CSV table of C-alpha atoms and ligand atoms in Angstrom, one decimal:
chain,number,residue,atom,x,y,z
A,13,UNK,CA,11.1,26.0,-13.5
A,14,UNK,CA,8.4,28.4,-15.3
A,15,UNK,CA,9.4,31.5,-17.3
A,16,UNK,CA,10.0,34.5,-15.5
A,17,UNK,CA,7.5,36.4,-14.7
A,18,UNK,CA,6.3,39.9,-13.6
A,19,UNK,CA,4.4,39.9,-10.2
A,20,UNK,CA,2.9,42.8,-8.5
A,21,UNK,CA,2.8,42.2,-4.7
A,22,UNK,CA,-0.2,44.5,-3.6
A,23,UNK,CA,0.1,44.7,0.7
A,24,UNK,CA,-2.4,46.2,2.5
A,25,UNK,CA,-2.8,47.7,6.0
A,26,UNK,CA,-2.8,44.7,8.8
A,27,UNK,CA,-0.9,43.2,11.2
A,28,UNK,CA,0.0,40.5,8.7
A,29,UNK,CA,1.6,42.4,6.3
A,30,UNK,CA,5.3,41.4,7.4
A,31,UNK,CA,4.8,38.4,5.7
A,32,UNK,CA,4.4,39.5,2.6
A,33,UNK,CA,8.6,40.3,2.9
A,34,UNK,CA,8.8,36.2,2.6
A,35,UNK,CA,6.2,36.3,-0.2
A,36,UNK,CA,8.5,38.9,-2.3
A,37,UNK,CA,11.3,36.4,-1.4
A,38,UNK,CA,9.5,33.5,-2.5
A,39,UNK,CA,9.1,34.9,-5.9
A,40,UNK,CA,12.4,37.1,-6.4
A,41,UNK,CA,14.2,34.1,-5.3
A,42,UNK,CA,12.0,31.8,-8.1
A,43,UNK,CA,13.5,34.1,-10.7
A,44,UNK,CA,10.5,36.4,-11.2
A,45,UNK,CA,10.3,40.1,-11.0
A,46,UNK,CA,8.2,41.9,-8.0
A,47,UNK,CA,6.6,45.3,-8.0
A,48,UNK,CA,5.1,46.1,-4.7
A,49,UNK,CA,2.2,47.4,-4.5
A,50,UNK,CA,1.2,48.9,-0.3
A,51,UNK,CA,-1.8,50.9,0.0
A,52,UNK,CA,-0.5,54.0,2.4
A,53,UNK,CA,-1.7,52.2,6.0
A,54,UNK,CA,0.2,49.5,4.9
A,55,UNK,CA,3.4,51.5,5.5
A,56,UNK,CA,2.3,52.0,8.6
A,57,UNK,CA,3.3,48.1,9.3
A,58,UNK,CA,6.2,47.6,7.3
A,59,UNK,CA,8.5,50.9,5.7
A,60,UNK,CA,8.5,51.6,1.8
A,61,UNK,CA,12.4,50.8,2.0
A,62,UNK,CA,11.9,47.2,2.9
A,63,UNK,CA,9.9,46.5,0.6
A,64,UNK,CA,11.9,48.7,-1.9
A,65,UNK,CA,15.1,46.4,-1.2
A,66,UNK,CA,13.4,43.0,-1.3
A,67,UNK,CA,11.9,43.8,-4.6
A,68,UNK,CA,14.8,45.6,-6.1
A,69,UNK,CA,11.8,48.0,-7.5
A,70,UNK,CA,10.4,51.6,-6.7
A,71,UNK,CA,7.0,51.8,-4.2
A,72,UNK,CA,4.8,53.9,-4.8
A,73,UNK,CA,0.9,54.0,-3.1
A,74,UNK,CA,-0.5,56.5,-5.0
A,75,UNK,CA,-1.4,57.6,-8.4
A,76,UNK,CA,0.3,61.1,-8.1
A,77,UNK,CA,3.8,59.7,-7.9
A,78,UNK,CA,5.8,59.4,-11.3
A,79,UNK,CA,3.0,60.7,-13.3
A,80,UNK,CA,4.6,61.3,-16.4
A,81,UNK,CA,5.4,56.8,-16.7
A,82,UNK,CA,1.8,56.6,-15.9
A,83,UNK,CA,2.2,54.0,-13.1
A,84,UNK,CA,-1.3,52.8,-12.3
A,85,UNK,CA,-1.7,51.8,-16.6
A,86,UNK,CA,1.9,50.8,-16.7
A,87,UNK,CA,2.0,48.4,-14.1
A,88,UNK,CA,-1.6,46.6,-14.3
A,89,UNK,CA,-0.7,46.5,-18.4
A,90,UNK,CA,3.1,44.7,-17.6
A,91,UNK,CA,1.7,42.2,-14.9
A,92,UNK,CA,2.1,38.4,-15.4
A,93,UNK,CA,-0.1,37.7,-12.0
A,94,UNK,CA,-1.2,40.1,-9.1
A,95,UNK,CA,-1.3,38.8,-5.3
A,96,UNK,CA,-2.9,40.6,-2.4
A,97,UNK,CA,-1.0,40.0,0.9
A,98,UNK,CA,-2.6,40.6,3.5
A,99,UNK,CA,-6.0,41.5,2.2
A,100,UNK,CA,-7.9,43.7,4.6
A,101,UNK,CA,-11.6,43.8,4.8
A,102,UNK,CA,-11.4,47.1,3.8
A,103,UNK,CA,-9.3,46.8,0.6
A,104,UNK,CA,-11.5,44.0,-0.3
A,105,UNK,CA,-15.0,46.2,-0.2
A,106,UNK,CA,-12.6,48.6,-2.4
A,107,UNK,CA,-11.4,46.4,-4.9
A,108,UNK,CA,-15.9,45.1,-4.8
A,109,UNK,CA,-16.7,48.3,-5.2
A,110,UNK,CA,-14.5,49.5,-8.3
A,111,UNK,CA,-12.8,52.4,-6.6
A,112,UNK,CA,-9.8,53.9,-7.8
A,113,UNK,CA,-8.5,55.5,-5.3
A,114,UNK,CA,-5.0,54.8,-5.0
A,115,UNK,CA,-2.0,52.8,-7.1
A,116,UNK,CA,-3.6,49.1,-6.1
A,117,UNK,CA,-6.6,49.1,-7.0
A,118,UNK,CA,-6.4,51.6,-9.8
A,119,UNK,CA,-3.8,48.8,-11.3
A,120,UNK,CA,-6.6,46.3,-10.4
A,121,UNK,CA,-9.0,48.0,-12.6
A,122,UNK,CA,-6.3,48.2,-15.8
A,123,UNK,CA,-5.3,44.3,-15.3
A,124,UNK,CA,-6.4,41.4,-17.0
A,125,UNK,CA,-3.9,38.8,-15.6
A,126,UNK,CA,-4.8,36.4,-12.8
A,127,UNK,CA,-5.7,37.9,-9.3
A,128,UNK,CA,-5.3,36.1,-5.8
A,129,UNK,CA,-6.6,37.8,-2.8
A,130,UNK,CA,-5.3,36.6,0.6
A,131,UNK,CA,-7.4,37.7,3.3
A,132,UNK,CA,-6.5,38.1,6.9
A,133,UNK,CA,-8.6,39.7,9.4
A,134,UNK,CA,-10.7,39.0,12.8
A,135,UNK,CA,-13.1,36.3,12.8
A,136,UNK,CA,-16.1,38.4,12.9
A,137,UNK,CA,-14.9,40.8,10.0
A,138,UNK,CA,-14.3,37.7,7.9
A,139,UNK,CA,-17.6,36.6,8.3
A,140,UNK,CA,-19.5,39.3,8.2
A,141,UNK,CA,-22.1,39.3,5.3
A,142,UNK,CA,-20.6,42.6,3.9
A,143,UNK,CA,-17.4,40.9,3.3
A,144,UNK,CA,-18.7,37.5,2.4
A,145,UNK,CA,-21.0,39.3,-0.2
A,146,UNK,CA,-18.1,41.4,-1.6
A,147,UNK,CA,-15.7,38.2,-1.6
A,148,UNK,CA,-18.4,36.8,-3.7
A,149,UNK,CA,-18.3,39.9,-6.0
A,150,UNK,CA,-14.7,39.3,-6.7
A,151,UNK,CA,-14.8,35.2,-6.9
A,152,UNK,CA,-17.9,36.0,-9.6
A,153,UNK,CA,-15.6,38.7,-11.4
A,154,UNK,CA,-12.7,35.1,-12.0
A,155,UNK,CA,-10.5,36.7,-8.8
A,156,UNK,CA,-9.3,34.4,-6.4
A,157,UNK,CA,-9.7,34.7,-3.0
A,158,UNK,CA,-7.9,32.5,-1.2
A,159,UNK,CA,-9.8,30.8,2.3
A,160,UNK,CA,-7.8,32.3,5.3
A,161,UNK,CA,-6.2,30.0,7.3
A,162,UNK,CA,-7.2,29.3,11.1
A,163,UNK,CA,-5.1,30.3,13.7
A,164,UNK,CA,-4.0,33.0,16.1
A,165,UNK,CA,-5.0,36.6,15.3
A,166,UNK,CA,-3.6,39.5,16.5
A,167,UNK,CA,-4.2,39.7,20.0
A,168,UNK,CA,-5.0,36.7,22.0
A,169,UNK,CA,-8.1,34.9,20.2
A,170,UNK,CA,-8.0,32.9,17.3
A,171,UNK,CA,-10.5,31.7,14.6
A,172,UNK,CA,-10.7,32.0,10.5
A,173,UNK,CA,-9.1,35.1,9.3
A,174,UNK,CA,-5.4,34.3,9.9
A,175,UNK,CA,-3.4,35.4,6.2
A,176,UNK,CA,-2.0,31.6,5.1
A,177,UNK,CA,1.9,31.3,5.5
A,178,UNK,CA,3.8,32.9,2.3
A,179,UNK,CA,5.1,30.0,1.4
A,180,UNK,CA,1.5,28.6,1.2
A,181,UNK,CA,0.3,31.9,-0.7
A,182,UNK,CA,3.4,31.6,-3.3
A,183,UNK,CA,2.8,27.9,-4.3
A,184,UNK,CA,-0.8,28.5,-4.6
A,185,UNK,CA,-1.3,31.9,-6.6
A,186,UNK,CA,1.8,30.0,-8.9
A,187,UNK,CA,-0.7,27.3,-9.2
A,188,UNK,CA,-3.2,30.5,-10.1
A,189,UNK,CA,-0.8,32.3,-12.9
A,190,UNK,CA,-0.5,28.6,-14.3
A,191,UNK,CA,-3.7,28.9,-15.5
A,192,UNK,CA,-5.2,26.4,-12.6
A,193,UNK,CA,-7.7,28.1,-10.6
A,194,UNK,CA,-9.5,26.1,-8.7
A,195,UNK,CA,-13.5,27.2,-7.7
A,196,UNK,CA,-14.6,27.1,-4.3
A,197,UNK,CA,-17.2,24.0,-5.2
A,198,UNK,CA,-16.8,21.7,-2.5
A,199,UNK,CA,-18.7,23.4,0.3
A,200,UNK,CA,-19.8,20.8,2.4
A,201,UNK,CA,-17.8,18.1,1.4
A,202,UNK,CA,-15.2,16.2,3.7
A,203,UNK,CA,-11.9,15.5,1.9
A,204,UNK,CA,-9.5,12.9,3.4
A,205,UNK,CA,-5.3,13.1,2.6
A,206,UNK,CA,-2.7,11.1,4.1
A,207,UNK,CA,0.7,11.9,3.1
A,208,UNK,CA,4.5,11.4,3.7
A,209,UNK,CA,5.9,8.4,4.8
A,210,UNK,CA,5.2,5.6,7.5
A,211,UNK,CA,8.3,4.6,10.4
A,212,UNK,CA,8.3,1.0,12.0
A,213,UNK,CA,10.2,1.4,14.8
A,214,UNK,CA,12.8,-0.9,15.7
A,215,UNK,CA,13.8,0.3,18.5
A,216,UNK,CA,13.0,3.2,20.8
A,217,UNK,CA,16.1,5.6,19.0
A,218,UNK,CA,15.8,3.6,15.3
A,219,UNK,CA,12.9,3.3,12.5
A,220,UNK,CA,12.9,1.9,9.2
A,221,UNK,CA,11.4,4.7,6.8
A,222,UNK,CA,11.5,6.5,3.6
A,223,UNK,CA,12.2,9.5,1.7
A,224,UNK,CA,8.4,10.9,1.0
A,225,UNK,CA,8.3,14.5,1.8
A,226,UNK,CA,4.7,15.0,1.6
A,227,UNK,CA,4.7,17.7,-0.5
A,228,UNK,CA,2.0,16.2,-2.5
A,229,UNK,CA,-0.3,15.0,-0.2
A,230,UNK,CA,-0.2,19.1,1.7
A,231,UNK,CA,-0.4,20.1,-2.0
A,232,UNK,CA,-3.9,17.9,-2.4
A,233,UNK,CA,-5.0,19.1,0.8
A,234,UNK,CA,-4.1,22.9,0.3
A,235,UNK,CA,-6.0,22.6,-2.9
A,236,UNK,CA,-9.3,20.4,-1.4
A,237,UNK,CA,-9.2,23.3,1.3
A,238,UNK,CA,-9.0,25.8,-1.4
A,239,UNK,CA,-11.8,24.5,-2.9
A,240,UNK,CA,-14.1,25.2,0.3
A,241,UNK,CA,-13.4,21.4,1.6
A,242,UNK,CA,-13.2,20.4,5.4
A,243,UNK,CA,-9.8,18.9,4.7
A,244,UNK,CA,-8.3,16.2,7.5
A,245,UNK,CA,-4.6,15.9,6.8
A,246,UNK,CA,-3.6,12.3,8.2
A,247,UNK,CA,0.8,12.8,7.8
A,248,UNK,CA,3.1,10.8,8.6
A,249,UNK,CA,7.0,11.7,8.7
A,250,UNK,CA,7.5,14.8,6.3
A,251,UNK,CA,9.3,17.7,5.7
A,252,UNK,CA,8.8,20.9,7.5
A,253,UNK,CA,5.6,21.8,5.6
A,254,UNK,CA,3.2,24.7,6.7
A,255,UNK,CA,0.1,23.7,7.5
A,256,UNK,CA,-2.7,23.7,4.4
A,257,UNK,CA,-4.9,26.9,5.1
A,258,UNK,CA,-8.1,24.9,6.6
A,259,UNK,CA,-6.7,22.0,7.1
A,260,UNK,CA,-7.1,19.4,10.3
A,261,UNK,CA,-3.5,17.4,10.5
A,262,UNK,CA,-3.5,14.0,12.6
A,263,UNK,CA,-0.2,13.0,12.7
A,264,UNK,CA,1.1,9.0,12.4
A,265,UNK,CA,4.1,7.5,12.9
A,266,UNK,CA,3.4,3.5,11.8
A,267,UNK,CA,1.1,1.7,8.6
A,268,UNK,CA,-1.3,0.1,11.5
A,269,UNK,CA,-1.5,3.8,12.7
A,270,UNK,CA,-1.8,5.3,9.5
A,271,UNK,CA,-4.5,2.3,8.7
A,272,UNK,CA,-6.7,3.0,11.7
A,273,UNK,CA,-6.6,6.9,11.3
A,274,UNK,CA,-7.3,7.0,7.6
A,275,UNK,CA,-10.5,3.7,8.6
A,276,UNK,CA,-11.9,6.5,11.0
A,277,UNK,CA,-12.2,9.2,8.9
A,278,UNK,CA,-13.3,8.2,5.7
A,279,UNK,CA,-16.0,6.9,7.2
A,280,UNK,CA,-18.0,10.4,6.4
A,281,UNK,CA,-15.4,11.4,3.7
A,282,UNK,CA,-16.6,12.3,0.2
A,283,UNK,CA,-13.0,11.9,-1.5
A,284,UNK,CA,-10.2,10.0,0.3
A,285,UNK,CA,-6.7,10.2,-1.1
A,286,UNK,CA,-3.3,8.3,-0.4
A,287,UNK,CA,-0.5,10.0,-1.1
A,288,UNK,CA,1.2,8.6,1.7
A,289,UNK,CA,4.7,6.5,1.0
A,290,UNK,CA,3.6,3.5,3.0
A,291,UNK,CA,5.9,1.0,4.4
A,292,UNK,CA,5.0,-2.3,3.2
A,293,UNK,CA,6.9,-4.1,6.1
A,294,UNK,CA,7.4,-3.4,9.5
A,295,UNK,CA,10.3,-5.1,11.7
A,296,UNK,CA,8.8,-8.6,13.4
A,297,UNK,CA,9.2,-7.3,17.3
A,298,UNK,CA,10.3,-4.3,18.6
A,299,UNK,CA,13.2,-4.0,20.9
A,300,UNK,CA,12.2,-2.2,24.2
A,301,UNK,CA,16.0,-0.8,24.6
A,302,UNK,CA,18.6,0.6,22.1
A,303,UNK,CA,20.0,-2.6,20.3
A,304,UNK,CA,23.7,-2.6,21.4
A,305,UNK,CA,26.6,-3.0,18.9
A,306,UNK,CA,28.8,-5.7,19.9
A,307,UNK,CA,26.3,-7.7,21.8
A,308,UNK,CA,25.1,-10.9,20.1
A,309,UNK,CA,22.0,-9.0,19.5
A,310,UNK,CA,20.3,-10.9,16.6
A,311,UNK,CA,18.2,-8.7,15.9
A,312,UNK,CA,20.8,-6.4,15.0
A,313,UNK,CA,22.5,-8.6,12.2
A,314,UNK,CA,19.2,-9.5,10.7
A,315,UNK,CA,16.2,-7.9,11.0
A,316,UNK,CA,13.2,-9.9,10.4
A,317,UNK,CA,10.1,-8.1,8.7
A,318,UNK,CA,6.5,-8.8,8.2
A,319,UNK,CA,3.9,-7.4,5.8
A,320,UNK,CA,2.2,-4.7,6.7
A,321,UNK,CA,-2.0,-3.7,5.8
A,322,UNK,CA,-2.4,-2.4,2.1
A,323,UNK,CA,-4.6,0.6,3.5
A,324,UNK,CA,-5.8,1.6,0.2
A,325,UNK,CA,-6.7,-1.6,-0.6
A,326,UNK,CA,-8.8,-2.0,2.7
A,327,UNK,CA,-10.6,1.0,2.0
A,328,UNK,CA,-11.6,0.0,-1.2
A,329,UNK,CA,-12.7,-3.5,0.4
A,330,UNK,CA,-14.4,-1.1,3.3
A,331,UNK,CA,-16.5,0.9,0.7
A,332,UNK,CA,-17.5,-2.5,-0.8
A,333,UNK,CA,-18.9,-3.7,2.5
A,334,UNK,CA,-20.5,-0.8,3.4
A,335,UNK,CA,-17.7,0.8,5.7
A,336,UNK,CA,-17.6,3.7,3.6
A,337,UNK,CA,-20.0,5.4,1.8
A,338,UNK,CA,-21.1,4.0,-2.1
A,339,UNK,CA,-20.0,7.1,-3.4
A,340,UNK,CA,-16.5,8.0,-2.0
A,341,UNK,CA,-14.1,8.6,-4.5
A,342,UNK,CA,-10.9,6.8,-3.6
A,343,UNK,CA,-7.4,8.1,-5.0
A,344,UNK,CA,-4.1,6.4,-4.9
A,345,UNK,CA,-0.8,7.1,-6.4
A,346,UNK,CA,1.6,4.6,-8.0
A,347,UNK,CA,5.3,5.0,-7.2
A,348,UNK,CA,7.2,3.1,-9.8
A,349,UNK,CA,10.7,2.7,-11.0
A,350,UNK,CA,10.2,1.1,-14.3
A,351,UNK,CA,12.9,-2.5,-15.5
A,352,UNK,CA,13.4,-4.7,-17.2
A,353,UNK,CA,9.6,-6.1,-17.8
A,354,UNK,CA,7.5,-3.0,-18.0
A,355,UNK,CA,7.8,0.9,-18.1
A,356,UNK,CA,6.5,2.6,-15.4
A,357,UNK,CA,3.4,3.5,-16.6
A,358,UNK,CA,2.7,-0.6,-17.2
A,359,UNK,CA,3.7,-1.2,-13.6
A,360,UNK,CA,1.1,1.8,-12.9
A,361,UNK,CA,-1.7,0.5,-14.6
A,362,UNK,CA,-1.3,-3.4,-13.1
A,363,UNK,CA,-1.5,-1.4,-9.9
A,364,UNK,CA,-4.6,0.9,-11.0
A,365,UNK,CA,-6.5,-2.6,-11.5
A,366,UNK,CA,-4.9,-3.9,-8.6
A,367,UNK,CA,-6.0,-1.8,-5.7
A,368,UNK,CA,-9.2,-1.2,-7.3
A,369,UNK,CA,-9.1,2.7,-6.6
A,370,UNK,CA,-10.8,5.2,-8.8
A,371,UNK,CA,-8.1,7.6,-9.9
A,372,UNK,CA,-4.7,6.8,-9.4
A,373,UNK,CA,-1.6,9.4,-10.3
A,374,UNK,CA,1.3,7.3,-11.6
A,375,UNK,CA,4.7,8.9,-11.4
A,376,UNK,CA,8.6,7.9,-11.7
A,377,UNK,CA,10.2,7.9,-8.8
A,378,UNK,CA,14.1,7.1,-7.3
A,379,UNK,CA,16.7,9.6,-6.2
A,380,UNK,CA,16.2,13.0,-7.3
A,381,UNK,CA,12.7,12.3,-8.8
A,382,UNK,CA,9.8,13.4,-7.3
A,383,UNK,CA,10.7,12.9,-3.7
A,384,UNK,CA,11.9,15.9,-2.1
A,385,UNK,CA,11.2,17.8,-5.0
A,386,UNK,CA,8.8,20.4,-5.7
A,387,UNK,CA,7.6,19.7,-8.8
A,388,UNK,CA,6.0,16.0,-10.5
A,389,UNK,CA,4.8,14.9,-13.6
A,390,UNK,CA,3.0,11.7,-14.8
A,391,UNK,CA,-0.1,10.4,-15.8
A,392,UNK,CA,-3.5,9.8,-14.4
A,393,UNK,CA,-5.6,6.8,-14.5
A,394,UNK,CA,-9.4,5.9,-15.0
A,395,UNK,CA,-11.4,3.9,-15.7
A,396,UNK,CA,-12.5,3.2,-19.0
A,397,UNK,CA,-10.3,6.1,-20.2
A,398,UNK,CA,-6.8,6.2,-21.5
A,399,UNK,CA,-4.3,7.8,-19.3
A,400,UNK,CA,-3.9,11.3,-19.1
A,401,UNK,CA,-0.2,12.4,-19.6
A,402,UNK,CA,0.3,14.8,-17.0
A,403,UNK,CA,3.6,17.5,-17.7
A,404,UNK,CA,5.9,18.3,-15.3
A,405,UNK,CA,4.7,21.2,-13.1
A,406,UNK,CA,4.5,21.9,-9.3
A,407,UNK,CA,2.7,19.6,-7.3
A,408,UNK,CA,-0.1,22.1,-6.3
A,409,UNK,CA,-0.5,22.6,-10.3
A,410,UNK,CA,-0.5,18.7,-10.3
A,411,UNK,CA,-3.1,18.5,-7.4
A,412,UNK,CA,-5.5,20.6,-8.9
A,413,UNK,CA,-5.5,18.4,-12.2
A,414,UNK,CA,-5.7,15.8,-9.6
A,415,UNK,CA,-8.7,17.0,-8.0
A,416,UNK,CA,-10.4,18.0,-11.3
A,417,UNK,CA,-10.5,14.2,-12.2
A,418,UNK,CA,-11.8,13.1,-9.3
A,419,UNK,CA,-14.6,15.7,-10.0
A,420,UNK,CA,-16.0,13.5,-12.8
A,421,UNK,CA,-15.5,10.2,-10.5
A,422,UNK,CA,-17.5,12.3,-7.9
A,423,UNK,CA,-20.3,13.4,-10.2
A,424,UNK,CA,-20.3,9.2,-11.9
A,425,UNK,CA,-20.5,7.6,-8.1
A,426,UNK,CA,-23.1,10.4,-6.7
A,427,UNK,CA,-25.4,9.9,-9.8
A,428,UNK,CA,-25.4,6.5,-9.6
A,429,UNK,CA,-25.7,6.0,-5.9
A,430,UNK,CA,-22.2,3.9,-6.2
A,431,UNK,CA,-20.0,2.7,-9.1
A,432,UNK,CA,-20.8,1.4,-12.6
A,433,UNK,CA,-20.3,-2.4,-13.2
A,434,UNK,CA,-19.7,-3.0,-9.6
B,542,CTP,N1,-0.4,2.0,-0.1
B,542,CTP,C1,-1.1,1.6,1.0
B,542,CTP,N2,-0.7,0.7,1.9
B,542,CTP,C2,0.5,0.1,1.7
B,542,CTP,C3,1.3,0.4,0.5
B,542,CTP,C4,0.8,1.3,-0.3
B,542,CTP,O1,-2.2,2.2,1.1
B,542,CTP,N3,0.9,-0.9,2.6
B,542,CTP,C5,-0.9,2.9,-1.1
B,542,CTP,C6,0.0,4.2,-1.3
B,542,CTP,O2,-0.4,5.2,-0.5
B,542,CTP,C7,-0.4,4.5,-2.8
B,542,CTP,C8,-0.6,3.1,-3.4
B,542,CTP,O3,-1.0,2.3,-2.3
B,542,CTP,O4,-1.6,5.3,-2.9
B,542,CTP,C9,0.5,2.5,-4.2
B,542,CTP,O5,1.7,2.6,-3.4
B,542,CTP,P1,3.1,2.0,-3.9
B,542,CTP,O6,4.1,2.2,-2.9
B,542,CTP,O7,3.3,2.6,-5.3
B,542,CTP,O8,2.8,0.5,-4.2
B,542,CTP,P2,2.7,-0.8,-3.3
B,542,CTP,O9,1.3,-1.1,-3.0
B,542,CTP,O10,3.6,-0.6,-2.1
B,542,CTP,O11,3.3,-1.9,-4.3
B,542,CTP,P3,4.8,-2.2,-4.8
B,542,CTP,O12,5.6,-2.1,-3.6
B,542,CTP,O13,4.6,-3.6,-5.3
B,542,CTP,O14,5.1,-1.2,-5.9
């Protein structure tokens, strides 16, 4: 858990602005302190009162109230991190433009603490050049403005411009206020993900799985998409996760599913990551019908298993014949429990050399640790570099550290038209 912190909530006027009540949530309920901060229309969505109650803090929309504490200094001055949700188009040309003009973007002007903008409007707003150009402004100025998610609007159509789901905003402006904010520099290129875990069925009711939530692999993706990647999202069993903002998810249920997905495409992926908990074994056959207990069903007593495909290591071998492109960075992680002949980090780096990957993140796992959790910690592997002792933070903070590695490994595979030494 990080400090506490003080977090202005700014809310502007559109549909989407109800969410920002599970936003507030998110962060009261972390242990940090919310102001909100609505310009007037947004009151017009959701009352001052609600928002009053779920931050346990006055609202105010203008500079004219509580003059005498000077609120638009005050507040800007006291902020830890500032988070725009919803961001209208107008609020954004505002904010581009320098005005003043009421208690958001007056505390805008007096802050110097990290800023994420969440946009959510129609399609055709979004991507009209006036917005893009003043979205620009702000990216250039070291604000964050978060790629809307695609979805349903309001009304019936759908396209970019949706506001991402609060829990999606909260994990990544945390990732933000950590000091972690990640550029929008991978226009143009495809990132792959697979996360959570593999089931081998055994029977049509019964599977043999794990306890991978996923978390890390949506983090990854969340990030990549953040970054401006086309992100495909290939998940097996997991939590109930929102969907990464930009992201494609192709759901799995088996390894050989999993295998065949993550084959297709990497085929035109620039990065390809496994997060996923993969089963190593699947059950020999399959039973058609529910095993019965109290039947002389062998199968029952003793269930026979065979190995399944390492799919990291067949992408590695698929890049190596030509499958894959020279310069796809591949990422795997290394699960490891540590005894009695090496510390985890030993087991990691057998593994690293191993699978033959590029970057691998290395972290303990077993009940309670990592699984399930939100936060990691661990260390990541290179080659020809020591490992890099990663602290325990949240595994979007993790992610982008992540993703910053594989930025060198990118920029060493593209320059050389494929690996060194290889
Ligand atoms: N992995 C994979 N296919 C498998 C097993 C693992 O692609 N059949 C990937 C995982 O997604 C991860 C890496 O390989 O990126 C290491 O996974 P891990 O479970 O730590 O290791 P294993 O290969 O299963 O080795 P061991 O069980 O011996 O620790």
């Amino acid at each position: 858990m990080t400090a506490a912190r003080n977090i202005v909530v700014g809310v502007s006027g559109g549909v989407a602005a109800f969410k920002a009540c599970h936003l507030i949530r998110n962060f009261t309920e972390g242990g940090d302190s919310v102001r909100v901060v609505p310009t007037a229309n947004a009151l017009n969505f959701v009352g001052a009162a609600t928002f009053e109650a779920l931050s346990g803090n006055p609202v105010d929309t203008d500079v004219f109230s509580r003059v005498d504490e000077v609120q638009h200094v005050r507040v800007g001055q006291e902020a830890d991190g500032i988070v725009i949700a919803p961001a209208t188009a107008d609020v954004i040309a505002r904010i581009a433009a320098g005005r003043a003009d009421d208690l958001l973007t007056a505390t805008l002007l007096v802050a110097t603490c990290p800023v994420v903008v969440a946009p959510a409007m129609h399609t055709e707003m979004w991507t009209n050049p006036a917005t893009q150009d003043n979205v620009a402004a702000l990216r250039r100025r070291g604000i964050t403005v978060m790629e809307p998610a695609h979805g349903r609007l309001t009304g019936p159509d759908s396209g970019a411009g949706r506001l991402p789901e609060p829990e999606a905003i909260a994990a990544f402006s945390r990732t933000v206020f950590a000091g972690f904010a990640p550029a929008v520099d991978w226009r143009g290129k495809k990132v792959v993900v697979s996360a959570g875990g593999t089931e081998e069925a055994l029977d049509p009711v019964r599977f043999l799985g794990n306890r991978s939530s996923g978390r890390q692999g949506f983090a990854l993706a969340e990030v990549a998409a953040q970054r401006g990647a086309a992100v495909t999202l290939v998940a097996g069993r997991t939590d109930a996760l929102p969907t990464p903002s930009g992201a494609q998810i192709r759901r799995v249920e088996s390894t050989r599913d999993m295998d065949a997905a993550m084959r297709e495409e990497s085929r035109d992926a620039d990065v390809v990551i496994m997060a996923a908990a993969v089963a190593d074994f699947r059950p020999a056959s399959e039973a058609g019908s529910k095993m019965k207990k109290g039947s002389d069903d062998a199968a029952l007593q003793k269930i026979e298993l065979v190995e399944n495909p390492d799919i990291l290591a067949g992408l590695v071998r698929a890049r190596e014949n030509g499958e894959l492109r020279a310069s796809t960075v591949i990422v795997g992680f290394a699960a490891e429990t540590g005894d009695a002949n090496a510390t985890p980090l030993e087991h990691a780096e057998k593994k690293f050399a191993r699978k033959g990957c590029d970057v691998m993140m290395a972290n303990e796992v077993g009940r309670g640790k990592v699984f399930g959790q939100a936060d990691n910690a661990g260390w990541i592997l290179r080659r020809d570099a020591e490992p890099r002792e990663i602290a325990r933070g949240s595994k979007q903070v993790i992610a982008a550290q992540i993703l910053q590695e594989v930025d060198g490994e990118l920029a060493r595979r593209t320059h050389n038209g494929g690996p060194v030494g290889e």
